[in-house]
XYZ file of C-alpha atoms in Angstrom:
742
model
C 28.039 -5.644 24.650
C 27.914 -4.507 21.098
C 24.551 -3.426 19.827
C 23.195 -5.614 17.124
C 21.432 -4.080 14.177
C 17.974 -5.246 13.601
C 18.856 -7.026 10.195
C 21.307 -9.347 11.615
C 18.929 -11.148 13.646
C 15.417 -13.214 13.975
C 15.571 -16.810 13.764
C 18.724 -17.623 12.815
C 20.894 -20.642 13.560
C 20.252 -23.256 16.297
C 18.142 -20.785 18.360
C 15.009 -21.617 16.117
C 14.474 -24.613 18.117
C 13.818 -22.568 21.356
C 10.183 -21.260 20.653
C 9.235 -18.875 23.024
C 5.749 -18.981 24.774
C 4.267 -15.667 23.551
C 0.976 -14.163 22.800
C -0.048 -11.192 21.194
C -3.155 -9.081 21.890
C -4.266 -6.174 19.528
C -7.103 -3.649 20.215
C -7.646 -1.353 17.243
C -9.647 1.666 17.855
C -10.866 3.435 14.503
C -12.345 6.928 14.784
C -13.566 8.091 11.312
C -10.457 7.363 8.977
C -7.782 7.386 11.726
C -6.543 4.247 13.632
C -5.129 3.945 17.115
C -3.255 0.387 17.782
C -2.496 -0.755 21.037
C -0.537 -4.036 20.703
C 0.631 -6.153 23.555
C 3.251 -9.157 23.882
C 3.313 -11.470 26.462
C 6.600 -13.403 26.893
C 7.999 -15.776 29.329
C 11.574 -16.958 29.873
C 11.017 -20.742 29.972
C 14.891 -21.562 30.508
C 16.746 -22.075 33.229
C 19.298 -19.303 32.587
C 18.595 -15.211 32.384
C 18.062 -14.350 28.878
C 18.299 -11.415 26.573
C 15.580 -11.795 23.785
C 15.463 -9.968 20.541
C 12.310 -9.474 18.404
C 12.013 -7.922 15.067
C 8.866 -7.286 13.594
C 7.071 -5.369 10.998
C 4.734 -2.159 11.592
C 3.008 -0.100 8.896
C 5.584 2.258 7.292
C 3.765 5.457 7.927
C 2.692 4.796 11.571
C 3.585 7.228 14.154
C 4.731 4.776 17.158
C 3.922 6.968 20.210
C 3.812 4.804 23.233
C 5.904 1.930 24.801
C 5.884 0.314 28.250
C 6.409 -2.930 30.045
C 5.037 -4.827 32.815
C 7.443 -7.156 34.807
C 5.826 -8.773 37.812
C 3.779 -6.035 39.791
C 6.199 -3.273 38.154
C 4.813 -0.809 35.329
C 7.669 0.931 33.426
C 7.018 3.465 30.719
C 9.710 3.970 28.272
C 11.143 7.242 27.256
C 12.114 8.468 23.837
C 15.700 9.384 23.688
C 18.441 10.056 20.907
C 19.251 6.590 19.578
C 22.833 6.182 20.630
C 22.169 7.331 23.832
C 19.141 4.948 24.380
C 21.171 2.184 23.485
C 24.234 3.208 26.091
C 21.717 3.303 28.766
C 20.263 -0.092 27.522
C 23.811 -1.841 27.746
C 24.833 -0.110 31.034
C 21.367 -1.361 32.554
C 22.236 -4.949 31.321
C 25.976 -4.856 32.606
C 24.476 -3.941 35.971
C 22.214 -6.693 36.169
C 19.047 -4.504 35.414
C 15.986 -5.555 33.259
C 15.652 -2.965 30.185
C 13.775 -2.749 27.055
C 14.595 -1.022 23.865
C 12.412 -0.400 20.749
C 14.113 1.207 17.655
C 13.283 1.655 13.725
C 15.517 -0.151 11.406
C 18.172 1.910 9.847
C 16.978 0.582 6.189
C 13.193 0.743 6.294
C 10.658 2.698 8.828
C 8.360 -0.524 8.518
C 10.750 -2.676 10.514
C 11.454 -2.250 14.356
C 13.765 -4.441 17.028
C 12.793 -4.857 20.364
C 15.493 -5.966 22.816
C 14.197 -7.600 26.296
C 17.186 -7.704 28.744
C 17.771 -9.645 31.625
C 14.791 -11.900 32.198
C 15.363 -14.299 35.108
C 14.452 -17.736 34.728
C 10.576 -18.356 34.842
C 9.984 -14.665 34.752
C 7.273 -13.118 32.455
C 7.140 -9.800 30.893
C 4.363 -7.911 29.048
C 5.146 -5.232 26.337
C 2.804 -2.812 24.984
C 3.430 -0.823 21.784
C 0.915 1.845 20.788
C 0.848 3.644 17.174
C -1.539 6.009 15.374
C -1.967 5.594 11.586
C -4.229 7.224 8.748
C -6.397 4.687 7.056
C -5.890 4.210 3.191
C -9.077 4.516 0.711
C -9.538 1.704 -1.654
C -10.978 2.043 -4.738
C -14.381 0.618 -3.538
C -14.704 3.318 -0.941
C -13.354 1.330 2.079
C -10.929 2.307 4.499
C -8.281 -0.525 4.586
C -6.429 -1.294 7.881
C -3.705 -3.968 7.685
C -1.797 -5.557 10.505
C 1.401 -6.841 9.027
C 2.379 -10.653 10.612
C 4.476 -11.484 8.126
C 7.879 -9.891 8.018
C 9.619 -11.277 4.621
C 13.247 -11.436 4.190
C 14.323 -8.028 2.760
C 16.592 -8.396 -0.272
C 19.812 -6.212 0.823
C 21.794 -5.228 -2.324
C 25.659 -5.777 -1.866
C 26.808 -4.093 1.551
C 26.907 -5.286 5.021
C 23.910 -6.712 6.748
C 22.261 -10.260 6.760
C 18.934 -10.311 5.531
C 15.974 -11.036 8.243
C 15.398 -14.773 7.908
C 11.486 -15.969 7.824
C 10.469 -18.806 9.987
C 7.566 -21.218 8.980
C 4.782 -19.817 11.004
C 4.320 -23.525 12.178
C 7.413 -23.386 14.221
C 6.328 -20.465 16.273
C 3.452 -21.012 18.820
C 2.275 -17.301 18.906
C -1.339 -16.710 19.539
C -3.220 -13.687 18.427
C -6.266 -11.946 19.914
C -7.877 -9.119 17.871
C -10.489 -6.601 18.694
C -11.535 -3.852 16.716
C -14.114 -0.940 17.712
C -14.987 1.393 15.076
C -16.829 5.285 15.469
C -17.702 7.714 13.070
C -20.185 10.641 12.162
C -21.763 8.277 9.660
C -23.167 4.637 9.983
C -20.831 1.913 9.884
C -22.448 -0.531 6.767
C -20.062 -3.315 6.919
C -16.506 -4.611 8.016
C -14.784 -7.513 5.863
C -11.421 -9.259 6.528
C -9.199 -11.741 4.713
C -9.525 -13.611 7.990
C -12.775 -15.051 9.659
C -14.424 -12.579 11.894
C -17.224 -12.933 14.380
C -20.230 -11.206 13.289
C -20.255 -7.367 13.603
C -21.656 -6.026 16.645
C -23.453 -2.493 16.734
C -23.030 -0.435 19.881
C -25.682 1.971 19.333
C -29.005 2.437 17.497
C -27.598 4.738 14.556
C -25.097 2.128 13.857
C -22.117 4.950 14.131
C -20.272 2.607 16.640
C -19.608 -0.939 15.982
C -17.277 -3.752 17.405
C -15.769 -6.868 15.705
C -13.252 -9.763 16.858
C -11.224 -12.008 14.872
C -12.730 -15.598 15.144
C -11.015 -17.845 17.664
C -8.349 -19.891 16.381
C -6.691 -17.779 13.982
C -3.039 -18.515 13.174
C -0.890 -15.332 13.058
C 0.776 -16.470 9.868
C -0.534 -13.662 7.597
C -1.418 -10.062 7.554
C -4.930 -9.201 9.157
C -6.652 -7.148 6.659
C -9.745 -5.077 7.861
C -12.045 -3.317 4.983
C -14.233 -0.587 6.762
C -17.146 0.760 4.923
C -19.132 3.802 5.944
C -22.555 4.655 4.571
C -21.961 7.824 2.422
C -18.381 7.324 3.148
C -16.312 10.435 1.509
C -17.781 13.269 3.030
C -15.135 16.198 3.620
C -14.270 16.921 7.169
C -12.119 18.630 9.604
C -11.173 18.077 13.042
C -9.425 20.469 15.424
C -7.654 18.906 18.289
C -6.547 20.988 21.461
C -2.676 21.260 22.412
C -0.995 19.525 25.347
C -1.643 21.581 28.648
C 1.885 20.854 29.800
C 3.631 21.999 26.512
C 4.524 25.623 25.566
C 2.044 27.698 23.505
C 3.957 28.358 19.814
C 5.187 24.788 19.648
C 3.783 22.085 17.713
C 2.319 19.962 20.832
C 1.261 23.250 22.667
C -0.920 24.622 19.778
C -3.991 23.162 18.340
C -3.353 21.042 15.151
C -6.405 20.758 12.634
C -6.859 17.889 10.131
C -8.569 18.590 7.070
C -9.587 15.858 4.682
C -10.947 16.883 1.342
C -12.585 14.844 -1.679
C -12.574 17.248 -4.566
C -15.085 16.683 -7.074
C -14.672 15.494 -10.661
C -17.394 16.690 -13.120
C -18.382 13.985 -15.521
C -18.069 15.954 -18.417
C -14.105 16.109 -17.687
C -14.080 12.615 -16.730
C -15.285 11.243 -19.735
C -12.604 12.563 -21.486
C -9.921 10.213 -20.873
C -6.277 10.532 -22.141
C -5.060 8.901 -25.344
C -1.488 9.583 -24.796
C 1.163 8.765 -22.472
C 4.396 6.592 -22.146
C 3.373 3.601 -19.964
C 6.340 1.583 -18.351
C 5.835 -1.370 -16.274
C 8.465 -2.526 -14.052
C 7.655 -6.019 -12.816
C 9.113 -7.860 -10.035
C 10.729 -11.366 -11.361
C 12.873 -12.282 -8.128
C 12.450 -16.002 -7.036
C 9.799 -14.890 -4.428
C 7.572 -14.069 -7.008
C 6.979 -17.943 -7.832
C 5.149 -17.911 -4.449
C 1.265 -18.286 -4.372
C -0.379 -15.139 -4.356
C -2.229 -16.447 -1.354
C -1.846 -19.169 1.148
C -5.173 -21.058 0.170
C -4.844 -21.107 -3.708
C -1.315 -22.766 -4.146
C -2.011 -22.766 -8.134
C -1.796 -19.120 -8.666
C 1.662 -17.800 -8.461
C 2.489 -13.972 -7.878
C 4.112 -14.192 -11.432
C 1.413 -15.812 -13.265
C -1.075 -13.056 -11.920
C 1.332 -10.454 -12.887
C 1.205 -11.902 -16.592
C -2.318 -11.870 -16.857
C -2.589 -8.287 -15.578
C -0.134 -7.438 -18.047
C -2.107 -9.007 -20.950
C -5.065 -6.684 -19.798
C -2.895 -3.516 -19.280
C -1.493 -3.837 -22.852
C -5.240 -4.581 -24.483
C -6.372 -1.618 -22.562
C -3.606 1.019 -23.781
C -4.694 3.863 -25.979
C -3.726 3.926 -29.763
C -0.811 6.350 -30.132
C 0.567 6.074 -26.912
C 4.148 4.496 -25.890
C 4.997 1.880 -23.950
C 7.717 -0.503 -22.424
C 8.065 -3.595 -20.100
C 11.171 -3.814 -17.660
C 11.657 -7.221 -15.384
C 14.109 -7.138 -12.471
C 15.809 -9.409 -9.817
C 19.435 -9.324 -9.023
C 19.752 -7.873 -12.613
C 17.115 -6.289 -14.899
C 15.960 -6.696 -18.709
C 13.353 -4.852 -21.077
C 11.394 -5.928 -23.753
C 12.420 -2.975 -26.128
C 15.913 -0.680 -25.914
C 13.209 2.220 -25.420
C 9.778 2.724 -25.146
C 7.854 2.147 -28.725
C 4.701 3.497 -30.199
C 1.845 1.094 -29.150
C 0.627 -0.769 -32.493
C -0.724 -4.138 -33.258
C 3.091 -5.173 -34.091
C 4.628 -3.636 -30.916
C 1.884 -5.013 -28.554
C 1.873 -8.598 -30.161
C 5.922 -8.783 -29.833
C 5.476 -7.599 -26.213
C 2.510 -10.072 -25.374
C 4.850 -13.123 -26.780
C 7.630 -12.010 -24.428
C 4.825 -11.575 -21.289
C 3.631 -15.099 -21.990
C 6.912 -16.596 -21.011
C 8.003 -14.341 -18.496
C 9.230 -16.201 -15.066
C 10.446 -15.670 -11.663
C 13.953 -16.227 -12.668
C 15.976 -12.961 -12.000
C 17.243 -13.834 -8.427
C 16.956 -11.065 -5.794
C 15.034 -7.648 -5.446
C 17.289 -5.059 -6.751
C 14.944 -2.303 -7.874
C 17.215 0.852 -7.794
C 19.195 0.163 -11.095
C 16.365 -0.348 -13.508
C 14.717 2.814 -11.587
C 18.068 4.703 -12.782
C 17.733 3.286 -16.134
C 14.140 4.391 -16.683
C 14.742 7.705 -15.621
C 18.121 8.219 -17.578
C 15.601 7.733 -20.564
C 14.420 11.147 -21.955
C 11.160 11.851 -21.833
C 8.965 11.835 -25.152
C 7.118 15.105 -25.758
C 3.526 15.471 -25.103
C 3.640 11.687 -23.748
C 3.500 11.969 -19.830
C 5.582 9.214 -18.427
C 3.135 7.074 -16.022
C 5.495 4.292 -14.162
C 3.766 1.004 -12.915
C 5.850 -0.881 -10.415
C 4.749 -4.513 -9.303
C 6.643 -6.027 -6.413
C 6.145 -8.309 -3.592
C 8.166 -5.465 -1.684
C 10.975 -7.529 -0.318
C 13.772 -4.800 -0.645
C 16.402 -3.735 1.954
C 17.259 -0.248 0.603
C 13.842 1.254 0.751
C 15.001 4.648 1.578
C 17.308 4.986 -1.395
C 14.946 3.741 -3.753
C 12.305 6.359 -2.298
C 14.699 9.330 -2.639
C 15.450 8.269 -6.238
C 11.842 8.539 -7.035
C 11.372 11.742 -5.365
C 14.148 13.475 -7.149
C 12.409 12.461 -10.462
C 8.720 13.296 -9.267
C 8.682 16.179 -11.563
C 9.019 13.912 -14.828
C 6.504 11.119 -14.143
C 3.829 9.544 -11.740
C 4.495 6.477 -10.025
C 1.689 3.473 -9.393
C 2.790 0.745 -7.117
C 1.340 -2.583 -6.295
C 2.352 -4.494 -3.199
C 1.688 -8.335 -4.074
C 1.274 -11.032 -1.452
C 1.443 -11.057 2.116
C 4.452 -8.992 3.796
C 4.897 -6.553 0.819
C 6.712 -3.581 2.483
C 4.312 -1.025 3.253
C 7.049 1.590 3.369
C 7.979 0.904 -0.191
C 4.659 0.360 -1.643
C 3.128 3.620 -0.068
C 6.293 5.359 -0.609
C 6.725 4.839 -4.308
C 3.057 6.115 -4.718
C 3.535 9.329 -2.351
C 6.849 10.475 -3.921
C 5.811 9.526 -7.268
C 2.255 11.482 -6.951
C 0.605 8.216 -8.010
C -1.384 5.818 -6.310
C -0.687 2.630 -4.176
C -2.623 -0.657 -4.104
C -2.064 -3.906 -1.839
C -3.093 -7.350 -3.446
C -3.349 -9.844 -0.557
C -6.001 -12.681 0.130
C -8.181 -13.523 -2.588
C -7.852 -9.978 -4.312
C -7.492 -10.197 -7.960
C -4.608 -8.245 -8.857
C -6.199 -7.202 -12.265
C -9.088 -5.297 -10.807
C -7.035 -3.244 -8.516
C -4.432 -2.498 -11.411
C -7.142 -1.473 -13.964
C -8.275 0.833 -11.406
C -5.077 2.658 -11.197
C -4.669 2.574 -14.903
C -8.136 4.665 -14.835
C -6.382 6.939 -12.641
C -3.389 7.445 -14.985
C -5.771 8.088 -17.857
C -7.723 10.736 -15.830
C -7.092 14.138 -16.872
C -4.187 15.669 -14.792
C -5.189 17.937 -11.906
C -2.759 20.841 -12.018
C -2.032 24.252 -10.386
C -3.337 22.964 -6.971
C -2.991 25.626 -4.082
C -4.673 25.541 -0.709
C -6.059 28.917 0.791
C -7.286 29.471 4.476
C -9.985 31.727 5.874
C -9.365 32.519 9.613
C -10.474 35.131 12.161
C -8.240 38.146 12.716
C -5.415 37.083 15.152
C -5.339 33.114 14.177
C -2.777 31.919 11.723
C -2.165 28.399 10.094
C 0.983 26.698 9.768
C 0.504 24.119 7.043
C 2.679 21.101 8.251
C 1.830 18.715 5.246
C 3.997 18.506 2.242
C 2.172 20.321 -0.896
C -0.692 18.434 -2.143
C 0.690 17.475 -5.761
C -1.687 14.820 -6.974
C -5.782 14.331 -6.649
C -7.478 11.509 -8.100
C -11.136 10.972 -8.482
C -12.686 9.257 -5.076
C -9.381 9.896 -3.438
C -8.866 11.973 -0.252
C -6.411 14.575 0.204
C -5.315 15.184 3.737
C -3.847 18.422 5.103
C -2.584 19.228 8.589
C -2.027 22.875 9.881
C -0.712 24.042 13.332
C -2.995 27.040 14.464
C -1.612 29.894 16.516
C -3.346 32.950 17.975
C -6.777 33.524 19.691
C -10.274 34.904 18.488
C -13.677 35.184 19.818
C -14.935 34.296 16.273
C -14.630 30.442 15.804
C -15.795 30.124 12.084
C -13.112 28.994 9.782
C -12.730 27.414 6.134
C -10.033 25.933 4.150
C -10.254 25.951 -0.065
C -8.174 23.928 -2.379
C -8.271 25.312 -5.855
C -7.225 23.300 -8.584
C -7.292 23.292 -12.557
C -8.931 20.292 -14.457
C -9.425 20.139 -18.101
C -8.469 23.642 -18.439
C -11.410 24.749 -15.946
C -10.730 26.034 -12.464
C -12.402 24.248 -9.553
C -12.757 24.608 -5.884
C -13.209 22.488 -2.977
C -14.111 24.311 0.335
C -14.415 22.727 3.824
C -15.923 24.859 6.673
C -14.707 23.939 10.264
C -14.796 25.285 13.729
C -12.022 26.427 15.938
C -13.752 24.771 18.908
C -11.650 21.493 19.545
C -13.276 18.062 19.204
C -13.694 15.906 22.051
C -11.669 12.704 23.171
C -9.263 12.647 20.301
C -6.213 12.070 22.871
C -3.372 13.642 20.667
C -3.780 11.324 17.885
C -3.889 14.374 15.162
C -0.964 16.072 16.844
C 1.223 12.736 16.508
C -0.090 12.185 12.989
C 0.998 15.712 12.271
C 4.485 15.080 13.778
C 5.017 11.990 12.228
C 4.585 13.980 8.769
C 7.070 16.650 9.691
C 9.397 13.917 11.011
C 9.706 11.993 7.901
C 10.105 15.264 5.716
C 12.865 16.428 7.759
C 14.474 13.080 7.558
C 14.157 13.013 4.034
C 15.576 16.413 3.594
C 18.576 15.429 5.810
C 19.261 12.538 3.321
C 19.014 14.935 0.386
C 21.353 17.377 2.087
C 23.879 14.628 3.061
C 27.163 16.394 4.529
C 25.640 19.782 4.730
C 24.630 20.958 8.296
C 23.321 17.227 9.217
C 24.015 17.485 12.851
C 21.400 20.619 12.730
C 18.850 18.516 10.826
C 19.340 15.624 13.263
C 19.006 17.769 16.234
C 15.489 19.184 14.804
C 14.244 15.556 14.409
C 15.427 14.432 17.833
C 13.897 17.608 19.484
C 10.521 17.008 17.389
C 10.470 13.462 18.247
C 11.197 13.681 21.859
C 8.729 16.594 22.243
C 6.010 15.028 20.562
C 6.527 11.481 21.692
C 6.665 9.736 18.194
C 9.528 7.721 17.210
C 11.829 8.411 14.504
C 15.042 7.389 12.542
C 17.294 9.041 15.497
C 15.365 7.894 18.354
C 14.451 5.030 20.238
C 12.377 4.013 23.274
C 14.130 2.850 26.513
C 12.755 1.824 29.656
C 15.180 0.479 32.687
C 13.471 -1.297 35.559
C 15.027 0.815 38.383
C 13.348 -0.800 41.141
C 13.763 -4.673 40.527
C 15.812 -5.372 43.910
C 18.456 -8.138 43.280
C 20.728 -7.558 40.033
C 20.183 -10.465 37.727
C 23.141 -12.915 38.361
C 24.952 -14.865 35.791
C 25.834 -14.452 32.211
C 23.080 -13.631 29.667
C 22.094 -15.814 26.991
C 21.060 -14.170 23.789
C 18.063 -15.182 22.214
C 16.593 -14.032 18.855
C 13.193 -14.814 18.775
C 11.410 -15.655 15.179
C 8.504 -13.417 14.569
C 5.698 -15.000 12.375
C 6.883 -15.366 9.095
C 5.797 -16.409 5.616
C 5.216 -20.062 5.813
C 5.866 -20.159 2.049
C 9.066 -18.655 2.320
C 11.256 -21.776 2.981
C 9.641 -23.823 -0.070
C 8.463 -21.743 -2.477
C 11.815 -20.054 -4.064
C 12.374 -21.717 -7.368
C 15.904 -22.349 -8.312
C 17.119 -19.598 -10.568
C 16.667 -20.414 -14.217
C 14.206 -23.459 -13.390
C 11.673 -23.771 -16.027
C 8.314 -23.782 -14.290
C 5.554 -25.954 -15.954
C 2.606 -23.520 -17.016
C -0.857 -24.210 -16.152
C -2.962 -24.123 -19.192
C -4.901 -20.714 -19.115
C -8.645 -21.504 -18.942
C -10.143 -18.376 -17.839
C -12.507 -17.469 -20.614
C -12.170 -13.815 -19.725
C -8.672 -13.679 -20.478
C -8.930 -15.960 -23.555
C -11.169 -13.434 -25.033
C -9.094 -10.520 -24.269
C -6.050 -12.058 -25.491
C -7.928 -12.212 -28.989
C -8.542 -8.517 -29.120
C -6.580 -6.270 -31.402
C -4.571 -3.211 -30.589
C -7.055 -1.228 -32.235
C -10.097 -2.501 -30.078
C -11.567 -4.759 -32.562
C -11.902 -8.888 -32.761
C -11.614 -10.868 -35.596
C -14.292 -13.216 -36.560
C -12.489 -16.621 -36.345
C -12.768 -20.053 -34.898
C -10.801 -18.951 -31.433
C -13.726 -16.337 -30.707
C -16.230 -18.836 -31.580
C -14.917 -20.903 -29.112
C -14.581 -18.311 -26.218
C -18.272 -17.499 -27.026
C -18.976 -21.147 -26.786
C -20.543 -21.279 -30.446
C -19.154 -22.892 -33.617
C -17.698 -21.020 -36.548
C -20.655 -21.912 -38.481
C -23.313 -20.548 -36.093
C -21.335 -17.298 -35.858
C -21.094 -16.755 -39.300
C -24.508 -17.592 -40.108
C -26.089 -15.008 -37.805
C -23.882 -12.133 -39.090
C -26.397 -9.464 -40.516
C -25.408 -9.192 -44.247
C -24.253 -5.627 -44.656
C -21.987 -5.499 -41.779
C -18.057 -6.352 -41.593
C -16.986 -9.562 -39.836
C -14.868 -7.242 -37.647
C -17.720 -5.093 -36.639
C -19.805 -8.151 -36.111
C -16.959 -10.081 -34.327
C -16.591 -6.939 -32.107
C -20.519 -6.480 -31.215
C -20.375 -10.153 -30.002
C -17.426 -9.711 -27.622
C -18.789 -6.632 -25.923
C -22.259 -8.456 -25.773
C -20.247 -11.464 -24.256
C -18.501 -9.258 -21.749
C -21.735 -7.257 -20.716
C -23.672 -10.354 -20.410
C -21.458 -12.850 -18.812
C -18.581 -10.932 -17.079
C -20.263 -8.039 -15.410
C -18.672 -9.171 -11.867
C -15.377 -8.446 -13.536
C -16.372 -5.050 -15.060
C -13.446 -3.335 -13.588
C -11.095 -5.650 -15.119
C -12.190 -5.188 -18.878
C -13.840 -1.705 -18.807
C -11.208 0.215 -20.424
C -10.618 -2.237 -23.304
C -14.511 -2.233 -24.030
C -14.750 1.510 -24.190
C -11.996 1.372 -26.543
C -13.838 -1.362 -28.917
C -16.833 0.800 -28.685
C -14.849 3.534 -29.967
C -13.687 1.751 -32.651
C -16.966 0.519 -33.815
C -18.167 3.913 -33.678
C -15.270 5.089 -36.060
C -16.241 2.448 -38.604
C -19.671 4.156 -38.975
C -20.943 0.883 -39.556
C -24.398 0.387 -40.887
C -27.357 -1.489 -38.834
C -25.669 -1.692 -35.531
C -28.798 -1.942 -33.544
C -29.639 -4.946 -36.048
C -25.956 -6.190 -35.094
C -26.648 -5.712 -31.368
C -29.953 -7.651 -31.521
C -28.549 -10.599 -33.495
C -25.597 -10.793 -31.272
C -28.224 -11.146 -28.411
C -30.305 -13.521 -29.812
C -27.269 -15.733 -30.849
C -25.581 -15.541 -27.221
C -28.975 -15.421 -25.349
C -28.564 -12.150 -23.575
C -30.492 -8.911 -23.252
C -27.828 -6.134 -23.483
C -29.003 -2.864 -24.612
C -27.259 -0.972 -27.208
C -26.470 2.206 -24.798
C -24.938 -0.060 -22.292
C -22.396 -0.983 -24.858
C -21.165 2.763 -25.422
C -22.713 2.530 -28.887
């Protein structure tokens, strides 16, 4: 039997009509900012012939998959991790001799897609398959830790070349049921847990609220990602965990030595942070493939991903500093740009760009991101204007590794901020773009507003750049640290930096520290974390496995960079480390063979490609290429007000502004203090309206309000306080002058 690659499968052809009887049970254990996920798939062969079932499913791209086992009847088989080709051959041999076997492997194209082959299941037989992985949880802008269980495997767009994209099946055709429970423990109290799905009430398991449990409410259809946001009190405290090595492993090896995981939150003094950058080249790369016509979420069919992207670009363009440079690219099977090269930001260039943004549609076909990136990188950088790339995509890309390699090669010349839009965006692509491009990643799902998350990233892009980052260890004599993580290349305010190191040697002294030194706004700073060599209790081998995953991924990318050079040697290193640590890699696969199942399974095997829960929208929401999509009139008064702002930051006193403020032109004119120019009056009115009426969306308009306040100050206008009082009286608010930044 020839082994199929994962992308050839999953719910194609007539087999769609043979849904399995399957259930998925997921148990999540969160310790501080690290999660262990135990996922069990129960599957029964309801046919009258023996079958081989093939599942394709998504996992987070940065997960360390570390255990795989199966139960058939009374037999429990634990899989072994072996070199991939050897594992495939053992699987095929087992099937041809009538034995039951299981094979789990990572896709060639992207580390966030796995395929599972379940072989020789006799009629009526059930199998229960358990998979375990560990993962670090990302920090959101509001301090939450984000866990996402991907349910949706969108079809990945494969640029020319072999391989059929994985097809997605409407969830209604798949009778999967999901039970999901989470247990959270931390040194700090758990303040709340939120989700895009319905949860049962949070239960505290102890009096100081440092342990809590939560379950998904009954009746959840596994048709979208399950996102959990975990909030701790005093969330972001630096910490260090030392984990003892494995007794059975040799000292000196990764698994035999202790490993320390240090999480740091460097301080950003307010005096430095108030100085936002007023320069930069901002390049916005927007996905305009057909799938961007899908609704952003399942319950608001009106708002499409592309309309949300248009509103976001409006806010971004209004928030850019005068004197910077910018350009906007759209990409699908082909790409286009608004200007031949980045242009200086002015009223004229901003207006020209906005006209084109307003008519932007999801009409460019597939998701081919490599060529526009190559074109952007081929443009010379502008001196004293650091390049900041913003990538918006629903992440349905097949050649993820190639894209990330390109970003890594160009990491020295730019920073990359990435946004995964909608369910099923590839975590390997979105997180990878930000990691390789020294930027920041955001996922926009459920009821999230894209605008708030994107403006958070723009604030990061405008933050003073942290330079000269170095990490030093202070360890007792006789103990040394080998750093396993790639060097820290970027630090943002409120974000965590993680460092893993292998500790070798012994000492009676146990006090240690690690210090990160860095330069910010031409001043040196340091962030220090003390820790103790005594190992933490009950960590399993979580820290070792996360460290192994980091090492495996960096070896794999080194191998791709050195194609042709000593590749066998690199591959051998990856296989050795993967097998030793029990963490899967590109070159290994988990294989389990049931050697004691008595009688061989008789008769020819029927192959079944089992559809995984796919996005229910995919089948119906791709608009035909070139089709004009009727636009909903823009009703959001905030976006109306923003669209009237000039590039310099001011507003003009006209009927359109009066209408957004809910007043007539006469009322607005009549209330203006005599000695003030109409632009200053209009701008103060707009600022008062934003602070009085739209505080809940402050994340979205904060930067353009700062720009407006700076413009007012630059006018040296008389009677600003009288203006503020008159504007408050007209609009019925009580906003203080200081709150406006005047």
